[in-house]
Amino acid sequence: MKEETNGEAEKRKARVKELIDKGVLGNNTNELVLVVKNRR
C-alpha cells in the first residue's frame, strides 16, 4: 500500500462527501470505511 499524499487524501474525502450528498451512501461510518478500503 503506497503512502497517500495530502492532496490525494483530500480528493478522496471530497469524493466520499459528494457521494453522501448525492445519497449514494448513507451517512454511515461503516459504509465510509468500506468505500475507503475499496478505493485503495
Short mmCIF file of N, CA and C in Angstrom, two decimals:
data_model
loop_
_atom_site.label_atom_id
_atom_site.label_comp_id
_atom_site.label_asym_id
_atom_site.label_seq_id
_atom_site.Cartn_x
_atom_site.Cartn_y
_atom_site.Cartn_z
N MET A 1 0.85 -1.19 0.00
CA MET A 1 0.00 0.00 0.00
C MET A 1 0.89 1.24 0.00
N LYS A 2 0.74 2.06 -1.01
CA LYS A 2 1.60 3.23 -1.07
C LYS A 2 1.08 4.36 -0.17
N GLU A 3 2.01 5.20 0.24
CA GLU A 3 1.64 6.34 1.06
C GLU A 3 0.75 7.27 0.24
N GLU A 4 -0.17 7.88 0.93
CA GLU A 4 -1.10 8.78 0.27
C GLU A 4 -0.67 10.22 0.56
N THR A 5 -0.60 11.04 -0.47
CA THR A 5 -0.26 12.44 -0.24
C THR A 5 -1.48 13.17 0.30
N ASN A 6 -1.27 14.33 0.88
CA ASN A 6 -2.39 15.12 1.40
C ASN A 6 -3.39 15.43 0.31
N GLY A 7 -2.90 15.75 -0.86
CA GLY A 7 -3.79 16.06 -1.97
C GLY A 7 -4.71 14.90 -2.31
N GLU A 8 -4.14 13.70 -2.33
CA GLU A 8 -4.94 12.51 -2.65
C GLU A 8 -5.98 12.26 -1.57
N ALA A 9 -5.56 12.41 -0.31
CA ALA A 9 -6.49 12.19 0.80
C ALA A 9 -7.65 13.18 0.72
N GLU A 10 -7.33 14.44 0.43
CA GLU A 10 -8.36 15.47 0.33
C GLU A 10 -9.33 15.16 -0.80
N LYS A 11 -8.78 14.74 -1.93
CA LYS A 11 -9.64 14.40 -3.08
C LYS A 11 -10.58 13.26 -2.72
N ARG A 12 -10.05 12.26 -2.01
CA ARG A 12 -10.86 11.11 -1.64
C ARG A 12 -11.97 11.53 -0.68
N LYS A 13 -11.62 12.37 0.28
CA LYS A 13 -12.64 12.84 1.22
C LYS A 13 -13.72 13.62 0.49
N ALA A 14 -13.32 14.44 -0.45
CA ALA A 14 -14.28 15.23 -1.23
C ALA A 14 -15.19 14.30 -2.02
N ARG A 15 -14.62 13.27 -2.58
CA ARG A 15 -15.38 12.29 -3.37
C ARG A 15 -16.42 11.58 -2.49
N VAL A 16 -15.98 11.16 -1.31
CA VAL A 16 -16.90 10.48 -0.38
C VAL A 16 -18.01 11.42 0.03
N LYS A 17 -17.66 12.68 0.31
CA LYS A 17 -18.67 13.66 0.70
C LYS A 17 -19.67 13.86 -0.43
N GLU A 18 -19.17 13.89 -1.66
CA GLU A 18 -20.02 14.04 -2.84
C GLU A 18 -21.03 12.90 -2.92
N LEU A 19 -20.55 11.68 -2.68
CA LEU A 19 -21.45 10.52 -2.74
C LEU A 19 -22.51 10.60 -1.66
N ILE A 20 -22.13 11.04 -0.47
CA ILE A 20 -23.10 11.19 0.61
C ILE A 20 -24.14 12.23 0.21
N ASP A 21 -23.66 13.36 -0.34
CA ASP A 21 -24.57 14.42 -0.74
C ASP A 21 -25.56 13.94 -1.80
N LYS A 22 -25.08 13.09 -2.70
CA LYS A 22 -25.94 12.55 -3.76
C LYS A 22 -26.86 11.47 -3.23
N GLY A 23 -26.59 11.00 -2.01
CA GLY A 23 -27.43 9.97 -1.43
C GLY A 23 -27.02 8.57 -1.87
N VAL A 24 -25.85 8.46 -2.51
CA VAL A 24 -25.38 7.14 -2.92
C VAL A 24 -25.02 6.34 -1.68
N LEU A 25 -24.43 7.04 -0.72
CA LEU A 25 -24.04 6.41 0.54
C LEU A 25 -24.88 7.01 1.66
N GLY A 26 -25.23 6.16 2.60
CA GLY A 26 -25.85 6.71 3.80
C GLY A 26 -24.75 7.38 4.60
N ASN A 27 -25.11 8.21 5.52
CA ASN A 27 -24.09 8.88 6.33
C ASN A 27 -23.67 7.94 7.45
N ASN A 28 -23.18 6.77 7.05
CA ASN A 28 -22.90 5.69 7.99
C ASN A 28 -21.41 5.39 7.96
N THR A 29 -20.80 5.46 9.12
CA THR A 29 -19.34 5.29 9.21
C THR A 29 -18.88 3.98 8.61
N ASN A 30 -19.60 2.89 8.86
CA ASN A 30 -19.18 1.59 8.32
C ASN A 30 -19.15 1.61 6.80
N GLU A 31 -20.13 2.26 6.19
CA GLU A 31 -20.14 2.36 4.73
C GLU A 31 -18.94 3.16 4.25
N LEU A 32 -18.62 4.22 4.96
CA LEU A 32 -17.48 5.04 4.55
C LEU A 32 -16.19 4.23 4.62
N VAL A 33 -16.06 3.45 5.67
CA VAL A 33 -14.86 2.63 5.82
C VAL A 33 -14.74 1.67 4.64
N LEU A 34 -15.86 1.06 4.25
CA LEU A 34 -15.84 0.14 3.11
C LEU A 34 -15.43 0.85 1.83
N VAL A 35 -15.96 2.04 1.62
CA VAL A 35 -15.62 2.80 0.42
C VAL A 35 -14.13 3.10 0.39
N VAL A 36 -13.61 3.55 1.51
CA VAL A 36 -12.18 3.89 1.57
C VAL A 36 -11.34 2.66 1.26
N LYS A 37 -11.70 1.51 1.85
CA LYS A 37 -10.94 0.29 1.60
C LYS A 37 -11.03 -0.13 0.15
N ASN A 38 -12.23 -0.03 -0.43
CA ASN A 38 -12.43 -0.46 -1.81
C ASN A 38 -11.67 0.41 -2.80
N ARG A 39 -11.42 1.66 -2.43
CA ARG A 39 -10.77 2.57 -3.37
C ARG A 39 -9.25 2.44 -3.36
N ARG A 40 -8.69 1.67 -2.46
CA ARG A 40 -7.23 1.52 -2.42
C ARG A 40 -6.73 0.70 -3.58
#
